[in-house]
mmCIF file with all atom_site columns, C-alpha atoms in Angstrom:
data_model
loop_
_atom_site.group_PDB
_atom_site.id
_atom_site.type_symbol
_atom_site.label_atom_id
_atom_site.label_alt_id
_atom_site.label_comp_id
_atom_site.label_asym_id
_atom_site.label_entity_id
_atom_site.label_seq_id
_atom_site.pdbx_PDB_ins_code
_atom_site.Cartn_x
_atom_site.Cartn_y
_atom_site.Cartn_z
_atom_site.occupancy
_atom_site.B_iso_or_equiv
_atom_site.pdbx_formal_charge
_atom_site.auth_seq_id
_atom_site.auth_comp_id
_atom_site.auth_asym_id
_atom_site.auth_atom_id
_atom_site.pdbx_PDB_model_num
ATOM 1   C CA . MET A 1 1   ? 97.917  63.746 99.182  1.00 38.00 ? 288 MET A CA 1
ATOM 2   C CA . SER A 1 2   ? 95.590  61.464 101.072 1.00 36.00 ? 289 SER A CA 1
ATOM 3   C CA . PRO A 1 3   ? 93.667  59.306 98.599  1.00 36.00 ? 290 PRO A CA 1
ATOM 4   C CA . GLN A 1 4   ? 90.523  59.239 100.729 1.00 38.00 ? 291 GLN A CA 1
ATOM 5   C CA . THR A 1 5   ? 90.088  62.958 101.178 1.00 39.00 ? 292 THR A CA 1
ATOM 6   C CA . ASN A 1 6   ? 92.080  64.556 98.381  1.00 42.00 ? 293 ASN A CA 1
ATOM 7   C CA . LEU A 1 7   ? 93.723  66.684 101.052 1.00 38.00 ? 294 LEU A CA 1
ATOM 8   C CA . PRO A 1 8   ? 97.433  66.923 101.781 1.00 38.00 ? 295 PRO A CA 1
ATOM 9   C CA . THR A 1 9   ? 98.976  64.837 104.496 1.00 37.00 ? 296 THR A CA 1
ATOM 10  C CA . PRO A 1 10  ? 98.755  66.630 107.853 1.00 39.00 ? 297 PRO A CA 1
ATOM 11  C CA . VAL A 1 11  ? 102.011 68.159 108.948 1.00 38.00 ? 298 VAL A CA 1
ATOM 12  C CA . GLU A 1 12  ? 101.318 69.187 112.521 1.00 39.00 ? 299 GLU A CA 1
ATOM 13  C CA . MET A 1 13  ? 98.882  68.129 115.182 1.00 38.00 ? 300 MET A CA 1
ATOM 14  C CA . TRP A 1 14  ? 97.982  69.188 118.670 1.00 35.00 ? 301 TRP A CA 1
ATOM 15  C CA . PRO A 1 15  ? 96.266  66.578 120.805 1.00 36.00 ? 302 PRO A CA 1
ATOM 16  C CA . PRO A 1 16  ? 93.242  67.628 122.809 1.00 37.00 ? 303 PRO A CA 1
ATOM 17  C CA . ALA A 1 17  ? 94.566  69.564 125.786 1.00 40.00 ? 304 ALA A CA 1
ATOM 18  C CA . SER A 1 18  ? 93.077  71.286 128.772 1.00 42.00 ? 305 SER A CA 1
ATOM 19  C CA . GLY A 1 19  ? 92.199  74.881 128.198 1.00 45.00 ? 306 GLY A CA 1
ATOM 20  C CA . SER A 1 20  ? 90.036  76.832 125.886 1.00 48.00 ? 307 SER A CA 1
ATOM 21  C CA . ALA A 1 21  ? 89.470  76.438 122.163 1.00 48.00 ? 308 ALA A CA 1
ATOM 22  C CA . LEU A 1 22  ? 91.249  79.743 121.735 1.00 47.00 ? 309 LEU A CA 1
ATOM 23  C CA . GLU A 1 23  ? 94.446  78.134 123.038 1.00 51.00 ? 310 GLU A CA 1
ATOM 24  C CA . HIS A 1 24  ? 94.195  75.611 120.210 1.00 52.00 ? 311 HIS A CA 1
ATOM 25  C CA . VAL A 1 25  ? 93.835  78.473 117.701 1.00 53.00 ? 312 VAL A CA 1
ATOM 26  C CA . ARG A 1 26  ? 96.861  80.285 119.146 1.00 50.00 ? 313 ARG A CA 1
ATOM 27  C CA . ARG A 1 27  ? 98.949  77.175 118.526 1.00 53.00 ? 314 ARG A CA 1
ATOM 28  C CA . LEU A 1 28  ? 98.496  77.649 114.780 1.00 56.00 ? 315 LEU A CA 1
ATOM 29  C CA . GLU A 1 29  ? 100.267 81.013 114.882 1.00 50.00 ? 316 GLU A CA 1
ATOM 30  C CA . GLY A 1 30  ? 103.553 81.048 112.928 1.00 48.00 ? 317 GLY A CA 1
ATOM 31  C CA . HIS A 1 31  ? 102.504 77.989 110.904 1.00 59.00 ? 318 HIS A CA 1
ATOM 32  C CA . VAL A 1 32  ? 99.669  79.312 108.746 1.00 77.00 ? 319 VAL A CA 1
ATOM 33  C CA . PRO A 1 33  ? 98.674  82.619 107.191 1.00 85.00 ? 320 PRO A CA 1
ATOM 34  C CA . SER A 1 34  ? 97.717  84.980 110.006 1.00 87.00 ? 321 SER A CA 1
ATOM 35  C CA . VAL A 1 35  ? 94.311  85.671 108.445 1.00 92.00 ? 322 VAL A CA 1
ATOM 36  C CA . VAL A 1 36  ? 93.375  81.995 109.012 1.00 92.00 ? 323 VAL A CA 1
ATOM 37  C CA . THR A 1 37  ? 94.457  82.196 112.646 1.00 89.00 ? 324 THR A CA 1
ATOM 38  C CA . ASP A 1 38  ? 92.571  85.466 112.978 1.00 93.00 ? 325 ASP A CA 1
ATOM 39  C CA . ALA A 1 39  ? 89.436  83.919 111.447 1.00 96.00 ? 326 ALA A CA 1
ATOM 40  C CA . LEU A 1 40  ? 89.472  80.899 113.736 1.00 94.00 ? 327 LEU A CA 1
ATOM 41  C CA . HIS A 1 41  ? 90.112  83.122 116.752 1.00 94.00 ? 328 HIS A CA 1
ATOM 42  C CA . ALA A 1 42  ? 87.220  85.426 115.747 1.00 96.00 ? 329 ALA A CA 1
ATOM 43  C CA . ALA A 1 43  ? 84.881  82.473 115.221 1.00 95.00 ? 330 ALA A CA 1
ATOM 44  C CA . ASN A 1 44  ? 85.767  80.951 118.593 1.00 94.00 ? 331 ASN A CA 1
ATOM 45  C CA . SER A 1 45  ? 85.380  84.373 120.215 1.00 95.00 ? 332 SER A CA 1
ATOM 46  C CA . GLN A 1 46  ? 81.966  84.792 118.537 1.00 96.00 ? 333 GLN A CA 1
ATOM 47  C CA . ASP A 1 47  ? 83.186  88.074 117.045 1.00 97.00 ? 334 ASP A CA 1
ATOM 48  C CA . ALA A 1 48  ? 81.191  88.412 113.830 1.00 97.00 ? 335 ALA A CA 1
ATOM 49  C CA . ASP A 1 49  ? 82.773  91.739 112.843 1.00 97.00 ? 336 ASP A CA 1
ATOM 50  C CA . ALA A 1 50  ? 86.341  90.457 113.174 1.00 97.00 ? 337 ALA A CA 1
ATOM 51  C CA . LEU A 1 51  ? 85.453  87.261 111.299 1.00 98.00 ? 338 LEU A CA 1
ATOM 52  C CA . THR A 1 52  ? 83.850  89.231 108.452 1.00 97.00 ? 339 THR A CA 1
ATOM 53  C CA . ARG A 1 53  ? 86.977  91.388 108.100 1.00 97.00 ? 340 ARG A CA 1
ATOM 54  C CA . CYS A 1 54  ? 89.054  88.257 107.443 1.00 98.00 ? 341 CYS A CA 1
ATOM 55  C CA . PHE A 1 55  ? 87.246  87.662 104.110 1.00 98.00 ? 342 PHE A CA 1
ATOM 56  C CA . HIS A 1 56  ? 87.871  89.336 100.767 1.00 97.00 ? 343 HIS A CA 1
ATOM 57  C CA . PRO A 1 57  ? 84.762  91.291 99.591  1.00 96.00 ? 344 PRO A CA 1
ATOM 58  C CA . ASP A 1 58  ? 84.342  88.831 96.700  1.00 96.00 ? 345 ASP A CA 1
ATOM 59  C CA . ALA A 1 59  ? 85.013  85.694 98.754  1.00 98.00 ? 346 ALA A CA 1
ATOM 60  C CA . ASP A 1 60  ? 82.757  82.691 98.951  1.00 97.00 ? 347 ASP A CA 1
ATOM 61  C CA . VAL A 1 61  ? 82.034  80.069 101.585 1.00 98.00 ? 348 VAL A CA 1
ATOM 62  C CA . ASP A 1 62  ? 80.867  76.592 100.629 1.00 97.00 ? 349 ASP A CA 1
ATOM 63  C CA . ALA A 1 63  ? 79.588  75.046 103.841 1.00 94.00 ? 350 ALA A CA 1
ATOM 64  C CA . TRP A 1 64  ? 78.576  71.442 103.209 1.00 90.00 ? 351 TRP A CA 1
ATOM 65  C CA . GLY A 1 65  ? 77.256  72.361 99.750  1.00 92.00 ? 352 GLY A CA 1
ATOM 66  C CA . MET A 1 66  ? 75.538  75.598 100.789 1.00 94.00 ? 353 MET A CA 1
ATOM 67  C CA . LEU A 1 67  ? 77.198  78.458 98.885  1.00 97.00 ? 354 LEU A CA 1
ATOM 68  C CA . PHE A 1 68  ? 77.485  81.931 100.388 1.00 98.00 ? 355 PHE A CA 1
ATOM 69  C CA . GLU A 1 69  ? 78.971  84.581 98.093  1.00 97.00 ? 356 GLU A CA 1
ATOM 70  C CA . GLY A 1 70  ? 80.346  88.069 98.616  1.00 97.00 ? 357 GLY A CA 1
ATOM 71  C CA . PHE A 1 71  ? 80.015  90.307 101.621 1.00 95.00 ? 358 PHE A CA 1
ATOM 72  C CA . GLN A 1 72  ? 76.281  89.817 102.146 1.00 97.00 ? 359 GLN A CA 1
ATOM 73  C CA . GLY A 1 73  ? 76.429  86.050 101.792 1.00 97.00 ? 360 GLY A CA 1
ATOM 74  C CA . ILE A 1 74  ? 79.351  85.692 104.127 1.00 97.00 ? 361 ILE A CA 1
ATOM 75  C CA . THR A 1 75  ? 77.769  88.000 106.674 1.00 97.00 ? 362 THR A CA 1
ATOM 76  C CA . LEU A 1 76  ? 74.641  85.816 106.571 1.00 97.00 ? 363 LEU A CA 1
ATOM 77  C CA . TRP A 1 77  ? 76.695  82.629 106.960 1.00 97.00 ? 364 TRP A CA 1
ATOM 78  C CA . ILE A 1 78  ? 78.591  84.014 109.912 1.00 97.00 ? 365 ILE A CA 1
ATOM 79  C CA . GLU A 1 79  ? 75.419  85.151 111.713 1.00 97.00 ? 366 GLU A CA 1
ATOM 80  C CA . LYS A 1 80  ? 73.283  82.075 110.980 1.00 95.00 ? 367 LYS A CA 1
ATOM 81  C CA . TRP A 1 81  ? 75.876  79.309 111.210 1.00 94.00 ? 368 TRP A CA 1
ATOM 82  C CA . ILE A 1 82  ? 78.677  80.534 113.429 1.00 96.00 ? 369 ILE A CA 1
ATOM 83  C CA . ILE A 1 83  ? 77.178  83.049 115.887 1.00 96.00 ? 370 ILE A CA 1
ATOM 84  C CA . GLU A 1 84  ? 73.615  81.653 116.318 1.00 96.00 ? 371 GLU A CA 1
ATOM 85  C CA . ASN A 1 85  ? 74.987  78.097 116.685 1.00 95.00 ? 372 ASN A CA 1
ATOM 86  C CA . ARG A 1 86  ? 77.801  79.204 119.043 1.00 95.00 ? 373 ARG A CA 1
ATOM 87  C CA . VAL A 1 87  ? 80.355  77.301 117.002 1.00 94.00 ? 374 VAL A CA 1
ATOM 88  C CA . GLN A 1 88  ? 83.767  76.471 118.403 1.00 93.00 ? 375 GLN A CA 1
ATOM 89  C CA . PHE A 1 89  ? 86.683  74.860 116.534 1.00 93.00 ? 376 PHE A CA 1
ATOM 90  C CA . THR A 1 90  ? 89.054  72.672 118.549 1.00 90.00 ? 377 THR A CA 1
ATOM 91  C CA . ASP A 1 91  ? 91.681  69.990 118.089 1.00 84.00 ? 378 ASP A CA 1
ATOM 92  C CA . LEU A 1 92  ? 93.235  71.656 115.061 1.00 84.00 ? 379 LEU A CA 1
ATOM 93  C CA . LEU A 1 93  ? 95.409  69.768 112.590 1.00 86.00 ? 380 LEU A CA 1
ATOM 94  C CA . HIS A 1 94  ? 96.614  71.536 109.467 1.00 83.00 ? 381 HIS A CA 1
ATOM 95  C CA . ALA A 1 95  ? 98.103  70.624 106.133 1.00 82.00 ? 382 ALA A CA 1
ATOM 96  C CA . TRP A 1 96  ? 99.386  72.799 103.300 1.00 77.00 ? 383 TRP A CA 1
ATOM 97  C CA . ASP A 1 97  ? 99.451  71.677 99.685  1.00 72.00 ? 384 ASP A CA 1
ATOM 98  C CA . GLY A 1 98  ? 101.215 74.739 98.295  1.00 67.00 ? 385 GLY A CA 1
ATOM 99  C CA . SER A 1 99  ? 98.051  76.620 97.411  1.00 74.00 ? 386 SER A CA 1
ATOM 100 C CA . ASP A 1 100 ? 95.343  75.791 99.969  1.00 87.00 ? 387 ASP A CA 1
ATOM 101 C CA . LEU A 1 101 ? 95.415  75.212 103.691 1.00 90.00 ? 388 LEU A CA 1
ATOM 102 C CA . ALA A 1 102 ? 93.269  72.438 105.143 1.00 90.00 ? 389 ALA A CA 1
ATOM 103 C CA . VAL A 1 103 ? 92.476  72.622 108.839 1.00 91.00 ? 390 VAL A CA 1
ATOM 104 C CA . HIS A 1 104 ? 91.018  69.452 110.252 1.00 91.00 ? 391 HIS A CA 1
ATOM 105 C CA . THR A 1 105 ? 89.015  70.256 113.378 1.00 92.00 ? 392 THR A CA 1
ATOM 106 C CA . GLN A 1 106 ? 86.308  69.202 115.773 1.00 93.00 ? 393 GLN A CA 1
ATOM 107 C CA . VAL A 1 107 ? 83.248  71.416 115.539 1.00 93.00 ? 394 VAL A CA 1
ATOM 108 C CA . HIS A 1 108 ? 81.219  72.079 118.698 1.00 94.00 ? 395 HIS A CA 1
ATOM 109 C CA . GLY A 1 109 ? 78.014  74.098 118.797 1.00 93.00 ? 396 GLY A CA 1
ATOM 110 C CA . ASP A 1 110 ? 74.243  74.092 118.919 1.00 94.00 ? 397 ASP A CA 1
ATOM 111 C CA . SER A 1 111 ? 73.950  72.455 115.468 1.00 89.00 ? 398 SER A CA 1
ATOM 112 C CA . TYR A 1 112 ? 76.590  70.167 113.993 1.00 88.00 ? 399 TYR A CA 1
ATOM 113 C CA . ASN A 1 113 ? 79.057  68.520 116.383 1.00 91.00 ? 400 ASN A CA 1
ATOM 114 C CA . GLY A 1 114 ? 81.803  66.401 114.903 1.00 93.00 ? 401 GLY A CA 1
ATOM 115 C CA . PRO A 1 115 ? 84.804  66.414 112.613 1.00 94.00 ? 402 PRO A CA 1
ATOM 116 C CA . ALA A 1 116 ? 85.140  68.829 109.726 1.00 95.00 ? 403 ALA A CA 1
ATOM 117 C CA . THR A 1 117 ? 87.775  70.030 107.285 1.00 94.00 ? 404 THR A CA 1
ATOM 118 C CA . LEU A 1 118 ? 88.046  73.759 106.636 1.00 95.00 ? 405 LEU A CA 1
ATOM 119 C CA . THR A 1 119 ? 89.942  74.406 103.398 1.00 95.00 ? 406 THR A CA 1
ATOM 120 C CA . PHE A 1 120 ? 91.105  77.997 103.069 1.00 95.00 ? 407 PHE A CA 1
ATOM 121 C CA . SER A 1 121 ? 92.304  79.852 99.976  1.00 95.00 ? 408 SER A CA 1
ATOM 122 C CA . THR A 1 122 ? 93.876  83.222 100.614 1.00 93.00 ? 409 THR A CA 1
ATOM 123 C CA . VAL A 1 123 ? 94.666  86.265 98.519  1.00 92.00 ? 410 VAL A CA 1
ATOM 124 C CA . GLY A 1 124 ? 97.090  88.675 100.197 1.00 89.00 ? 411 GLY A CA 1
ATOM 125 C CA . ASP A 1 125 ? 95.923  89.048 103.766 1.00 93.00 ? 412 ASP A CA 1
ATOM 126 C CA . THR A 1 126 ? 92.315  87.951 103.191 1.00 96.00 ? 413 THR A CA 1
ATOM 127 C CA . ILE A 1 127 ? 90.442  84.692 102.746 1.00 97.00 ? 414 ILE A CA 1
ATOM 128 C CA . SER A 1 128 ? 89.190  84.338 99.199  1.00 97.00 ? 415 SER A CA 1
ATOM 129 C CA . ALA A 1 129 ? 87.385  80.996 99.645  1.00 98.00 ? 416 ALA A CA 1
ATOM 130 C CA . LEU A 1 130 ? 86.471  78.620 102.421 1.00 98.00 ? 417 LEU A CA 1
ATOM 131 C CA . ARG A 1 131 ? 85.209  75.078 101.802 1.00 97.00 ? 418 ARG A CA 1
ATOM 132 C CA . ILE A 1 132 ? 83.780  73.188 104.767 1.00 96.00 ? 419 ILE A CA 1
ATOM 133 C CA . THR A 1 133 ? 83.297  69.418 104.502 1.00 94.00 ? 420 THR A CA 1
ATOM 134 C CA . THR A 1 134 ? 82.825  66.552 106.882 1.00 89.00 ? 421 THR A CA 1
ATOM 135 C CA . ALA A 1 135 ? 86.264  65.231 107.749 1.00 64.00 ? 422 ALA A CA 1
#
């Protein structure tokens, strides 16, 4: 574990490359739970319905200290913070600590632009929790 971030040491990295943000997401396939890949792909595609389907009905999202709970909360977060701000996640680097998956990324959009860590918890084939912090 990295002492500065309390996150596991990254295990794979893709340097910035030419091409779309979706190409970066596709590079995660086979290395992480498919629901995480699906969620990142849906976010980068600005597909609110597909992104919503990635979450468990009782899931929660903690985005920089703002908590969004359950279906209604997550739907609000997706519309207000992902779709309206045209968010894209690029330059993905992931690490697995045995229970959670941390994806270090660059966020691009109409609001925040910069590094972030997305920490996913999954249950079955859904996301049960997502924590977003500044990397």
